[in-house]
Amino acid sequence: GESVGLHLPTLSVQEGDNSIINCAYSNSASDYFIWYKQESGKGPQFIIDIRSNMDKRQGQRVTVLLNKTVKHLSLQIAATQPGDSAVYFCAENVGRNQAGTALIFGKGTTLSVSS
Amino acid sequence: EAGVAQSPRYKIIEKRQSVAFWCNPISGHATLYWYQQILGQGPKLLIQFQNNGVVDDSQLPKDRFSAERLKGVDSTLKIQPAKLEDSAVYLCASSLVFRNSPLHFGNGTRLTVT
């Protein structure tokens, strides 16, 4: 079935380190991917997105890499800060509808940053 | 820019009771979504609206869940009757109408069914 999975449920890093969160997706027809950050008691917060015609996109302190050959997505966070501690989800649009963006989410990776 | 507003923030009900959640999307966002997030899992899409029409409700348990967006702005999601397994956070999101526009989420309603 259609699903988005993550390689590790938890990731612990030291403040200042670079973090890499990985995601494997299953549907080769997916053409759009998003990373979200979710803090306790809040809704998912948009971090960065990438379309399938790209393999890399950079934002402020974050980079998303897309490898369509192996259906793998990663989020790199530079100089990780305690405020980056949260659950991170990748999500994909499998393209069933032409309007909007019906995202399918994975289970999430909990990032813990210690100072 | 004001974000997606949801209410109530929390709701506790007994099984077989009914409950309703309200959502006001970001101004100008024609597409609205309801997601269910069970503890420890990623959000799961229940229904997608474009303006006041349903685009996708294939994952909505229609025997007990219903949703409407009568005037193409605010939306309500109802559960009747509730079951224990409906305990979850119900998230509303909105986006521009264009394909592959990012979703912006509200902070959700946490439902506990006892």
JSON list of C-alpha atoms in Angstrom, two decimals:
[
{"chain": "A", "resi": 1, "resn": "GLY", "atom": "CA", "xyz": [0.00, 0.00, 0.00]},
{"chain": "A", "resi": 2, "resn": "GLU", "atom": "CA", "xyz": [0.94, 3.65, 0.00]},
{"chain": "A", "resi": 3, "resn": "SER", "atom": "CA", "xyz": [3.08, 4.57, 2.96]},
{"chain": "A", "resi": 4, "resn": "VAL", "atom": "CA", "xyz": [5.96, 6.73, 4.01]},
{"chain": "A", "resi": 5, "resn": "GLY", "atom": "CA", "xyz": [8.32, 5.26, 6.54]},
{"chain": "A", "resi": 6, "resn": "LEU", "atom": "CA", "xyz": [11.24, 6.54, 8.54]},
{"chain": "A", "resi": 7, "resn": "HIS", "atom": "CA", "xyz": [14.42, 4.67, 9.26]},
{"chain": "A", "resi": 8, "resn": "LEU", "atom": "CA", "xyz": [14.83, 5.58, 12.93]},
{"chain": "A", "resi": 9, "resn": "PRO", "atom": "CA", "xyz": [12.17, 6.42, 15.52]},
{"chain": "A", "resi": 10, "resn": "THR", "atom": "CA", "xyz": [14.60, 8.48, 17.63]},
{"chain": "A", "resi": 11, "resn": "LEU", "atom": "CA", "xyz": [17.76, 10.50, 17.09]},
{"chain": "A", "resi": 12, "resn": "SER", "atom": "CA", "xyz": [19.84, 12.10, 19.82]},
{"chain": "A", "resi": 13, "resn": "VAL", "atom": "CA", "xyz": [22.48, 14.74, 19.03]},
{"chain": "A", "resi": 14, "resn": "GLN", "atom": "CA", "xyz": [24.57, 17.33, 20.81]},
{"chain": "A", "resi": 15, "resn": "GLU", "atom": "CA", "xyz": [23.92, 21.03, 20.36]},
{"chain": "A", "resi": 16, "resn": "GLY", "atom": "CA", "xyz": [25.92, 22.34, 17.43]},
{"chain": "A", "resi": 17, "resn": "ASP", "atom": "CA", "xyz": [26.09, 18.99, 15.63]},
{"chain": "A", "resi": 18, "resn": "ASN", "atom": "CA", "xyz": [24.53, 18.43, 12.24]},
{"chain": "A", "resi": 19, "resn": "SER", "atom": "CA", "xyz": [21.47, 16.16, 12.22]},
{"chain": "A", "resi": 20, "resn": "ILE", "atom": "CA", "xyz": [20.30, 13.90, 9.43]},
{"chain": "A", "resi": 21, "resn": "ILE", "atom": "CA", "xyz": [16.81, 12.45, 9.49]},
{"chain": "A", "resi": 22, "resn": "ASN", "atom": "CA", "xyz": [15.97, 9.83, 6.89]},
{"chain": "A", "resi": 23, "resn": "CYS", "atom": "CA", "xyz": [12.77, 8.73, 5.23]},
{"chain": "A", "resi": 24, "resn": "ALA", "atom": "CA", "xyz": [11.95, 5.99, 2.75]},
{"chain": "A", "resi": 25, "resn": "TYR", "atom": "CA", "xyz": [8.89, 6.33, 0.57]},
{"chain": "A", "resi": 26, "resn": "SER", "atom": "CA", "xyz": [7.17, 3.56, -1.31]},
{"chain": "A", "resi": 27, "resn": "ASN", "atom": "CA", "xyz": [5.26, 5.17, -4.16]},
{"chain": "A", "resi": 28, "resn": "SER", "atom": "CA", "xyz": [7.34, 5.95, -7.22]},
{"chain": "A", "resi": 29, "resn": "ALA", "atom": "CA", "xyz": [4.47, 8.10, -8.55]},
{"chain": "A", "resi": 30, "resn": "SER", "atom": "CA", "xyz": [4.85, 10.61, -5.71]},
{"chain": "A", "resi": 31, "resn": "ASP", "atom": "CA", "xyz": [5.86, 13.98, -7.11]},
{"chain": "A", "resi": 32, "resn": "TYR", "atom": "CA", "xyz": [6.00, 16.22, -4.05]},
{"chain": "A", "resi": 33, "resn": "PHE", "atom": "CA", "xyz": [7.50, 15.80, -0.59]},
{"chain": "A", "resi": 34, "resn": "ILE", "atom": "CA", "xyz": [7.40, 17.88, 2.58]},
{"chain": "A", "resi": 35, "resn": "TRP", "atom": "CA", "xyz": [9.17, 17.81, 5.92]},
{"chain": "A", "resi": 36, "resn": "TYR", "atom": "CA", "xyz": [7.21, 18.90, 8.98]},
{"chain": "A", "resi": 37, "resn": "LYS", "atom": "CA", "xyz": [8.28, 19.58, 12.55]},
{"chain": "A", "resi": 38, "resn": "GLN", "atom": "CA", "xyz": [5.80, 18.85, 15.33]},
{"chain": "A", "resi": 39, "resn": "GLU", "atom": "CA", "xyz": [6.29, 20.04, 18.89]},
{"chain": "A", "resi": 40, "resn": "SER", "atom": "CA", "xyz": [4.28, 18.64, 21.77]},
{"chain": "A", "resi": 41, "resn": "GLY", "atom": "CA", "xyz": [0.72, 19.93, 21.79]},
{"chain": "A", "resi": 42, "resn": "LYS", "atom": "CA", "xyz": [1.03, 21.67, 18.45]},
{"chain": "A", "resi": 43, "resn": "GLY", "atom": "CA", "xyz": [0.17, 20.93, 14.85]},
{"chain": "A", "resi": 44, "resn": "PRO", "atom": "CA", "xyz": [2.81, 20.03, 12.26]},
{"chain": "A", "resi": 45, "resn": "GLN", "atom": "CA", "xyz": [4.84, 23.04, 11.16]},
{"chain": "A", "resi": 46, "resn": "PHE", "atom": "CA", "xyz": [6.11, 23.30, 7.56]},
{"chain": "A", "resi": 47, "resn": "ILE", "atom": "CA", "xyz": [9.91, 23.16, 7.27]},
{"chain": "A", "resi": 48, "resn": "ILE", "atom": "CA", "xyz": [10.78, 22.63, 3.61]},
{"chain": "A", "resi": 49, "resn": "ASP", "atom": "CA", "xyz": [9.41, 20.97, 0.50]},
{"chain": "A", "resi": 50, "resn": "ILE", "atom": "CA", "xyz": [10.81, 19.52, -2.70]},
{"chain": "A", "resi": 51, "resn": "ARG", "atom": "CA", "xyz": [9.35, 18.47, -6.02]},
{"chain": "A", "resi": 52, "resn": "SER", "atom": "CA", "xyz": [10.32, 15.30, -7.81]},
{"chain": "A", "resi": 53, "resn": "ASN", "atom": "CA", "xyz": [12.11, 17.19, -10.58]},
{"chain": "A", "resi": 54, "resn": "MET", "atom": "CA", "xyz": [14.72, 18.31, -8.03]},
{"chain": "A", "resi": 55, "resn": "ASP", "atom": "CA", "xyz": [17.23, 16.34, -5.97]},
{"chain": "A", "resi": 56, "resn": "LYS", "atom": "CA", "xyz": [18.25, 18.99, -3.47]},
{"chain": "A", "resi": 57, "resn": "ARG", "atom": "CA", "xyz": [16.76, 22.09, -1.93]},
{"chain": "A", "resi": 58, "resn": "GLN", "atom": "CA", "xyz": [18.17, 24.34, 0.77]},
{"chain": "A", "resi": 59, "resn": "GLY", "atom": "CA", "xyz": [16.51, 26.54, 3.32]},
{"chain": "A", "resi": 60, "resn": "GLN", "atom": "CA", "xyz": [17.71, 28.32, 6.41]},
{"chain": "A", "resi": 61, "resn": "ARG", "atom": "CA", "xyz": [19.88, 25.74, 8.26]},
{"chain": "A", "resi": 62, "resn": "VAL", "atom": "CA", "xyz": [17.98, 22.91, 6.53]},
{"chain": "A", "resi": 63, "resn": "THR", "atom": "CA", "xyz": [18.59, 20.91, 3.37]},
{"chain": "A", "resi": 64, "resn": "VAL", "atom": "CA", "xyz": [16.35, 18.27, 1.84]},
{"chain": "A", "resi": 65, "resn": "LEU", "atom": "CA", "xyz": [17.80, 15.61, -0.43]},
{"chain": "A", "resi": 66, "resn": "LEU", "atom": "CA", "xyz": [15.70, 13.43, -2.71]},
{"chain": "A", "resi": 67, "resn": "ASN", "atom": "CA", "xyz": [17.00, 10.21, -4.24]},
{"chain": "A", "resi": 68, "resn": "LYS", "atom": "CA", "xyz": [14.33, 8.88, -6.57]},
{"chain": "A", "resi": 69, "resn": "THR", "atom": "CA", "xyz": [16.40, 5.87, -7.59]},
{"chain": "A", "resi": 70, "resn": "VAL", "atom": "CA", "xyz": [16.14, 4.35, -4.12]},
{"chain": "A", "resi": 71, "resn": "LYS", "atom": "CA", "xyz": [13.03, 6.29, -3.05]},
{"chain": "A", "resi": 72, "resn": "HIS", "atom": "CA", "xyz": [14.80, 8.02, -0.18]},
{"chain": "A", "resi": 73, "resn": "LEU", "atom": "CA", "xyz": [14.35, 11.44, 1.34]},
{"chain": "A", "resi": 74, "resn": "SER", "atom": "CA", "xyz": [16.50, 13.08, 3.99]},
{"chain": "A", "resi": 75, "resn": "LEU", "atom": "CA", "xyz": [16.43, 16.23, 6.07]},
{"chain": "A", "resi": 76, "resn": "GLN", "atom": "CA", "xyz": [19.71, 17.75, 7.17]},
{"chain": "A", "resi": 77, "resn": "ILE", "atom": "CA", "xyz": [19.72, 20.30, 9.97]},
{"chain": "A", "resi": 78, "resn": "ALA", "atom": "CA", "xyz": [22.92, 22.30, 10.39]},
{"chain": "A", "resi": 79, "resn": "ALA", "atom": "CA", "xyz": [24.17, 23.40, 13.80]},
{"chain": "A", "resi": 80, "resn": "THR", "atom": "CA", "xyz": [21.31, 21.75, 15.64]},
{"chain": "A", "resi": 81, "resn": "GLN", "atom": "CA", "xyz": [19.86, 23.76, 18.52]},
{"chain": "A", "resi": 82, "resn": "PRO", "atom": "CA", "xyz": [17.79, 22.72, 21.56]},
{"chain": "A", "resi": 83, "resn": "GLY", "atom": "CA", "xyz": [14.79, 24.40, 19.92]},
{"chain": "A", "resi": 84, "resn": "ASP", "atom": "CA", "xyz": [15.02, 21.86, 17.11]},
{"chain": "A", "resi": 85, "resn": "SER", "atom": "CA", "xyz": [13.93, 19.11, 19.51]},
{"chain": "A", "resi": 86, "resn": "ALA", "atom": "CA", "xyz": [10.63, 17.79, 18.15]},
{"chain": "A", "resi": 87, "resn": "VAL", "atom": "CA", "xyz": [9.11, 15.00, 16.08]},
{"chain": "A", "resi": 88, "resn": "TYR", "atom": "CA", "xyz": [9.92, 15.25, 12.39]},
{"chain": "A", "resi": 89, "resn": "PHE", "atom": "CA", "xyz": [7.64, 13.81, 9.71]},
{"chain": "A", "resi": 90, "resn": "CYS", "atom": "CA", "xyz": [8.16, 13.38, 6.03]},
{"chain": "A", "resi": 91, "resn": "ALA", "atom": "CA", "xyz": [5.06, 13.34, 3.86]},
{"chain": "A", "resi": 92, "resn": "GLU", "atom": "CA", "xyz": [4.36, 12.67, 0.20]},
{"chain": "A", "resi": 93, "resn": "ASN", "atom": "CA", "xyz": [1.68, 13.59, -2.29]},
{"chain": "A", "resi": 94, "resn": "VAL", "atom": "CA", "xyz": [0.92, 10.43, -4.19]},
{"chain": "A", "resi": 95, "resn": "GLY", "atom": "CA", "xyz": [-0.92, 12.35, -6.85]},
{"chain": "A", "resi": 96, "resn": "ARG", "atom": "CA", "xyz": [-4.41, 10.96, -6.63]},
{"chain": "A", "resi": 97, "resn": "ASN", "atom": "CA", "xyz": [-6.05, 14.36, -6.98]},
{"chain": "A", "resi": 98, "resn": "GLN", "atom": "CA", "xyz": [-5.27, 17.33, -9.16]},
{"chain": "A", "resi": 99, "resn": "ALA", "atom": "CA", "xyz": [-6.46, 19.86, -6.58]},
{"chain": "A", "resi": 100, "resn": "GLY", "atom": "CA", "xyz": [-4.49, 20.70, -3.48]},
{"chain": "A", "resi": 101, "resn": "THR", "atom": "CA", "xyz": [-2.11, 18.30, -1.78]},
{"chain": "A", "resi": 102, "resn": "ALA", "atom": "CA", "xyz": [-3.37, 15.10, -0.14]},
{"chain": "A", "resi": 103, "resn": "LEU", "atom": "CA", "xyz": [-0.35, 14.17, 1.96]},
{"chain": "A", "resi": 104, "resn": "ILE", "atom": "CA", "xyz": [0.47, 10.74, 3.35]},
{"chain": "A", "resi": 105, "resn": "PHE", "atom": "CA", "xyz": [2.64, 10.90, 6.46]},
{"chain": "A", "resi": 106, "resn": "GLY", "atom": "CA", "xyz": [5.17, 8.51, 7.93]},
{"chain": "A", "resi": 107, "resn": "LYS", "atom": "CA", "xyz": [5.44, 7.69, 11.62]},
{"chain": "A", "resi": 108, "resn": "GLY", "atom": "CA", "xyz": [8.00, 10.31, 12.55]},
{"chain": "A", "resi": 109, "resn": "THR", "atom": "CA", "xyz": [11.46, 10.61, 14.06]},
{"chain": "A", "resi": 110, "resn": "THR", "atom": "CA", "xyz": [11.90, 12.16, 17.50]},
{"chain": "A", "resi": 111, "resn": "LEU", "atom": "CA", "xyz": [14.94, 14.44, 17.56]},
{"chain": "A", "resi": 112, "resn": "SER", "atom": "CA", "xyz": [16.43, 15.17, 20.96]},
{"chain": "A", "resi": 113, "resn": "VAL", "atom": "CA", "xyz": [19.10, 17.85, 21.24]},
{"chain": "A", "resi": 114, "resn": "SER", "atom": "CA", "xyz": [21.17, 18.06, 24.38]},
{"chain": "A", "resi": 115, "resn": "SER", "atom": "CA", "xyz": [23.20, 21.10, 25.35]},
{"chain": "B", "resi": 1, "resn": "GLU", "atom": "CA", "xyz": [-1.09, 36.25, 8.60]},
{"chain": "B", "resi": 2, "resn": "ALA", "atom": "CA", "xyz": [-3.42, 34.46, 10.98]},
{"chain": "B", "resi": 3, "resn": "GLY", "atom": "CA", "xyz": [-3.00, 30.69, 11.05]},
{"chain": "B", "resi": 4, "resn": "VAL", "atom": "CA", "xyz": [-5.55, 27.89, 10.98]},
{"chain": "B", "resi": 5, "resn": "ALA", "atom": "CA", "xyz": [-7.88, 28.18, 13.96]},
{"chain": "B", "resi": 6, "resn": "GLN", "atom": "CA", "xyz": [-9.45, 25.15, 15.62]},
{"chain": "B", "resi": 7, "resn": "SER", "atom": "CA", "xyz": [-11.77, 24.69, 18.56]},
{"chain": "B", "resi": 8, "resn": "PRO", "atom": "CA", "xyz": [-12.23, 23.29, 21.07]},
{"chain": "B", "resi": 9, "resn": "ARG", "atom": "CA", "xyz": [-8.68, 22.58, 22.14]},
{"chain": "B", "resi": 10, "resn": "TYR", "atom": "CA", "xyz": [-9.65, 19.54, 24.20]},
{"chain": "B", "resi": 11, "resn": "LYS", "atom": "CA", "xyz": [-12.76, 17.39, 24.46]},
{"chain": "B", "resi": 12, "resn": "ILE", "atom": "CA", "xyz": [-13.59, 14.43, 26.68]},
{"chain": "B", "resi": 13, "resn": "ILE", "atom": "CA", "xyz": [-16.72, 12.39, 25.95]},
{"chain": "B", "resi": 14, "resn": "GLU", "atom": "CA", "xyz": [-18.09, 8.97, 26.72]},
{"chain": "B", "resi": 15, "resn": "LYS", "atom": "CA", "xyz": [-18.40, 6.31, 24.04]},
{"chain": "B", "resi": 16, "resn": "ARG", "atom": "CA", "xyz": [-21.58, 6.50, 21.97]},
{"chain": "B", "resi": 17, "resn": "GLN", "atom": "CA", "xyz": [-21.83, 10.26, 22.52]},
{"chain": "B", "resi": 18, "resn": "SER", "atom": "CA", "xyz": [-21.44, 12.74, 19.68]},
{"chain": "B", "resi": 19, "resn": "VAL", "atom": "CA", "xyz": [-18.87, 15.49, 19.24]},
{"chain": "B", "resi": 20, "resn": "ALA", "atom": "CA", "xyz": [-18.11, 18.25, 16.74]},
{"chain": "B", "resi": 21, "resn": "PHE", "atom": "CA", "xyz": [-14.93, 20.10, 15.88]},
{"chain": "B", "resi": 22, "resn": "TRP", "atom": "CA", "xyz": [-14.64, 23.45, 14.16]},
{"chain": "B", "resi": 23, "resn": "CYS", "atom": "CA", "xyz": [-11.98, 24.84, 11.83]},
{"chain": "B", "resi": 24, "resn": "ASN", "atom": "CA", "xyz": [-11.34, 28.23, 10.26]},
{"chain": "B", "resi": 25, "resn": "PRO", "atom": "CA", "xyz": [-8.65, 28.07, 7.55]},
{"chain": "B", "resi": 26, "resn": "ILE", "atom": "CA", "xyz": [-6.14, 30.68, 6.48]},
{"chain": "B", "resi": 27, "resn": "SER", "atom": "CA", "xyz": [-7.83, 33.44, 4.51]},
{"chain": "B", "resi": 28, "resn": "GLY", "atom": "CA", "xyz": [-7.66, 32.76, 0.78]},
{"chain": "B", "resi": 29, "resn": "HIS", "atom": "CA", "xyz": [-7.00, 29.02, 1.13]},
{"chain": "B", "resi": 30, "resn": "ALA", "atom": "CA", "xyz": [-9.61, 27.25, -0.94]},
{"chain": "B", "resi": 31, "resn": "THR", "atom": "CA", "xyz": [-8.53, 23.75, 0.05]},
{"chain": "B", "resi": 32, "resn": "LEU", "atom": "CA", "xyz": [-9.21, 22.40, 3.53]},
{"chain": "B", "resi": 33, "resn": "TYR", "atom": "CA", "xyz": [-8.25, 19.06, 5.06]},
{"chain": "B", "resi": 34, "resn": "TRP", "atom": "CA", "xyz": [-9.11, 17.10, 8.19]},
{"chain": "B", "resi": 35, "resn": "TYR", "atom": "CA", "xyz": [-6.51, 14.70, 9.54]},
{"chain": "B", "resi": 36, "resn": "GLN", "atom": "CA", "xyz": [-6.64, 12.24, 12.44]},
{"chain": "B", "resi": 37, "resn": "GLN", "atom": "CA", "xyz": [-3.46, 11.73, 14.46]},
{"chain": "B", "resi": 38, "resn": "ILE", "atom": "CA", "xyz": [-3.38, 8.80, 16.86]},
{"chain": "B", "resi": 39, "resn": "LEU", "atom": "CA", "xyz": [-0.76, 9.01, 19.59]},
{"chain": "B", "resi": 40, "resn": "GLY", "atom": "CA", "xyz": [2.67, 8.02, 18.29]},
{"chain": "B", "resi": 41, "resn": "GLN", "atom": "CA", "xyz": [1.65, 8.02, 14.64]},
{"chain": "B", "resi": 42, "resn": "GLY", "atom": "CA", "xyz": [1.71, 10.40, 11.72]},
{"chain": "B", "resi": 43, "resn": "PRO", "atom": "CA", "xyz": [-1.44, 12.26, 10.69]},
{"chain": "B", "resi": 44, "resn": "LYS", "atom": "CA", "xyz": [-3.89, 10.35, 8.51]},
{"chain": "B", "resi": 45, "resn": "LEU", "atom": "CA", "xyz": [-6.05, 12.15, 5.95]},
{"chain": "B", "resi": 46, "resn": "LEU", "atom": "CA", "xyz": [-9.79, 11.87, 6.57]},
{"chain": "B", "resi": 47, "resn": "ILE", "atom": "CA", "xyz": [-11.27, 14.30, 4.06]},
{"chain": "B", "resi": 48, "resn": "GLN", "atom": "CA", "xyz": [-10.24, 17.04, 1.63]},
{"chain": "B", "resi": 49, "resn": "PHE", "atom": "CA", "xyz": [-12.47, 19.92, 0.49]},
{"chain": "B", "resi": 50, "resn": "GLN", "atom": "CA", "xyz": [-12.00, 22.34, -2.36]},
{"chain": "B", "resi": 51, "resn": "ASN", "atom": "CA", "xyz": [-14.21, 25.33, -1.62]},
{"chain": "B", "resi": 52, "resn": "ASN", "atom": "CA", "xyz": [-17.43, 23.65, -0.44]},
{"chain": "B", "resi": 53, "resn": "GLY", "atom": "CA", "xyz": [-17.02, 20.44, -2.45]},
{"chain": "B", "resi": 54, "resn": "VAL", "atom": "CA", "xyz": [-15.47, 17.15, -1.33]},
{"chain": "B", "resi": 55, "resn": "VAL", "atom": "CA", "xyz": [-12.37, 16.15, -3.29]},
{"chain": "B", "resi": 56, "resn": "ASP", "atom": "CA", "xyz": [-11.43, 13.00, -1.36]},
{"chain": "B", "resi": 57, "resn": "ASP", "atom": "CA", "xyz": [-13.24, 11.30, 1.51]},
{"chain": "B", "resi": 58, "resn": "SER", "atom": "CA", "xyz": [-12.07, 7.77, 0.83]},
{"chain": "B", "resi": 59, "resn": "GLN", "atom": "CA", "xyz": [-10.54, 7.39, 4.33]},
{"chain": "B", "resi": 60, "resn": "LEU", "atom": "CA", "xyz": [-13.49, 8.87, 6.23]},
{"chain": "B", "resi": 61, "resn": "PRO", "atom": "CA", "xyz": [-15.47, 6.26, 8.24]},
{"chain": "B", "resi": 62, "resn": "LYS", "atom": "CA", "xyz": [-18.77, 7.47, 6.88]},
{"chain": "B", "resi": 63, "resn": "ASP", "atom": "CA", "xyz": [-20.90, 5.35, 9.20]},
{"chain": "B", "resi": 64, "resn": "ARG", "atom": "CA", "xyz": [-19.92, 7.62, 12.11]},
{"chain": "B", "resi": 65, "resn": "PHE", "atom": "CA", "xyz": [-17.92, 10.56, 10.75]},
{"chain": "B", "resi": 66, "resn": "SER", "atom": "CA", "xyz": [-19.29, 13.47, 8.75]},
{"chain": "B", "resi": 67, "resn": "ALA", "atom": "CA", "xyz": [-17.84, 16.79, 7.64]},
{"chain": "B", "resi": 68, "resn": "GLU", "atom": "CA", "xyz": [-19.13, 19.86, 5.93]},
{"chain": "B", "resi": 69, "resn": "ARG", "atom": "CA", "xyz": [-17.89, 23.15, 4.58]},
{"chain": "B", "resi": 70, "resn": "LEU", "atom": "CA", "xyz": [-21.12, 24.84, 3.62]},
{"chain": "B", "resi": 71, "resn": "LYS", "atom": "CA", "xyz": [-19.90, 28.31, 2.62]},
{"chain": "B", "resi": 72, "resn": "GLY", "atom": "CA", "xyz": [-16.45, 27.29, 1.45]},
{"chain": "B", "resi": 73, "resn": "VAL", "atom": "CA", "xyz": [-14.66, 28.78, 4.47]},
{"chain": "B", "resi": 74, "resn": "ASP", "atom": "CA", "xyz": [-15.24, 27.27, 7.94]},
{"chain": "B", "resi": 75, "resn": "SER", "atom": "CA", "xyz": [-15.62, 23.53, 8.35]},
{"chain": "B", "resi": 76, "resn": "THR", "atom": "CA", "xyz": [-16.99, 21.18, 10.98]},
{"chain": "B", "resi": 77, "resn": "LEU", "atom": "CA", "xyz": [-16.14, 17.53, 11.57]},
{"chain": "B", "resi": 78, "resn": "LYS", "atom": "CA", "xyz": [-18.61, 15.42, 13.53]},
{"chain": "B", "resi": 79, "resn": "ILE", "atom": "CA", "xyz": [-18.41, 11.99, 15.10]},
{"chain": "B", "resi": 80, "resn": "GLN", "atom": "CA", "xyz": [-21.62, 10.20, 16.04]},
{"chain": "B", "resi": 81, "resn": "PRO", "atom": "CA", "xyz": [-21.51, 7.86, 17.87]},
{"chain": "B", "resi": 82, "resn": "ALA", "atom": "CA", "xyz": [-17.94, 7.96, 19.16]},
{"chain": "B", "resi": 83, "resn": "LYS", "atom": "CA", "xyz": [-15.91, 4.83, 19.86]},
{"chain": "B", "resi": 84, "resn": "LEU", "atom": "CA", "xyz": [-12.92, 4.37, 22.12]},
{"chain": "B", "resi": 85, "resn": "GLU", "atom": "CA", "xyz": [-10.63, 4.05, 19.11]},
{"chain": "B", "resi": 86, "resn": "ASP", "atom": "CA", "xyz": [-11.60, 7.57, 17.99]},
{"chain": "B", "resi": 87, "resn": "SER", "atom": "CA", "xyz": [-9.41, 9.00, 20.75]},
{"chain": "B", "resi": 88, "resn": "ALA", "atom": "CA", "xyz": [-6.87, 11.07, 18.82]},
{"chain": "B", "resi": 89, "resn": "VAL", "atom": "CA", "xyz": [-5.91, 14.60, 17.84]},
{"chain": "B", "resi": 90, "resn": "TYR", "atom": "CA", "xyz": [-8.00, 15.96, 14.98]},
{"chain": "B", "resi": 91, "resn": "LEU", "atom": "CA", "xyz": [-6.01, 18.35, 12.86]},
{"chain": "B", "resi": 92, "resn": "CYS", "atom": "CA", "xyz": [-7.35, 20.80, 10.34]},
{"chain": "B", "resi": 93, "resn": "ALA", "atom": "CA", "xyz": [-5.12, 22.12, 7.57]},
{"chain": "B", "resi": 94, "resn": "SER", "atom": "CA", "xyz": [-5.53, 24.44, 4.61]},
{"chain": "B", "resi": 95, "resn": "SER", "atom": "CA", "xyz": [-3.64, 25.19, 1.44]},
{"chain": "B", "resi": 96, "resn": "LEU", "atom": "CA", "xyz": [-3.91, 27.14, -1.77]},
{"chain": "B", "resi": 97, "resn": "VAL", "atom": "CA", "xyz": [-5.93, 25.39, -4.43]},
{"chain": "B", "resi": 98, "resn": "PHE", "atom": "CA", "xyz": [-2.91, 24.65, -6.62]},
{"chain": "B", "resi": 99, "resn": "ARG", "atom": "CA", "xyz": [-1.51, 21.16, -6.76]},
{"chain": "B", "resi": 100, "resn": "ASN", "atom": "CA", "xyz": [1.51, 20.62, -4.49]},
{"chain": "B", "resi": 101, "resn": "SER", "atom": "CA", "xyz": [0.88, 23.64, -2.32]},
{"chain": "B", "resi": 102, "resn": "PRO", "atom": "CA", "xyz": [2.12, 23.08, 1.24]},
{"chain": "B", "resi": 103, "resn": "LEU", "atom": "CA", "xyz": [-0.43, 22.42, 3.97]},
{"chain": "B", "resi": 104, "resn": "HIS", "atom": "CA", "xyz": [-0.62, 24.70, 6.99]},
{"chain": "B", "resi": 105, "resn": "PHE", "atom": "CA", "xyz": [-1.96, 23.03, 10.12]},
{"chain": "B", "resi": 106, "resn": "GLY", "atom": "CA", "xyz": [-3.85, 24.20, 13.15]},
{"chain": "B", "resi": 107, "resn": "ASN", "atom": "CA", "xyz": [-2.95, 22.99, 16.62]},
{"chain": "B", "resi": 108, "resn": "GLY", "atom": "CA", "xyz": [-5.73, 20.42, 16.64]},
{"chain": "B", "resi": 109, "resn": "THR", "atom": "CA", "xyz": [-8.44, 19.20, 18.98]},
{"chain": "B", "resi": 110, "resn": "ARG", "atom": "CA", "xyz": [-7.44, 16.43, 21.36]},
{"chain": "B", "resi": 111, "resn": "LEU", "atom": "CA", "xyz": [-10.37, 14.03, 21.76]},
{"chain": "B", "resi": 112, "resn": "THR", "atom": "CA", "xyz": [-10.53, 11.50, 24.56]},
{"chain": "B", "resi": 113, "resn": "VAL", "atom": "CA", "xyz": [-13.31, 8.91, 24.45]},
{"chain": "B", "resi": 114, "resn": "THR", "atom": "CA", "xyz": [-13.91, 7.07, 27.73]}
]
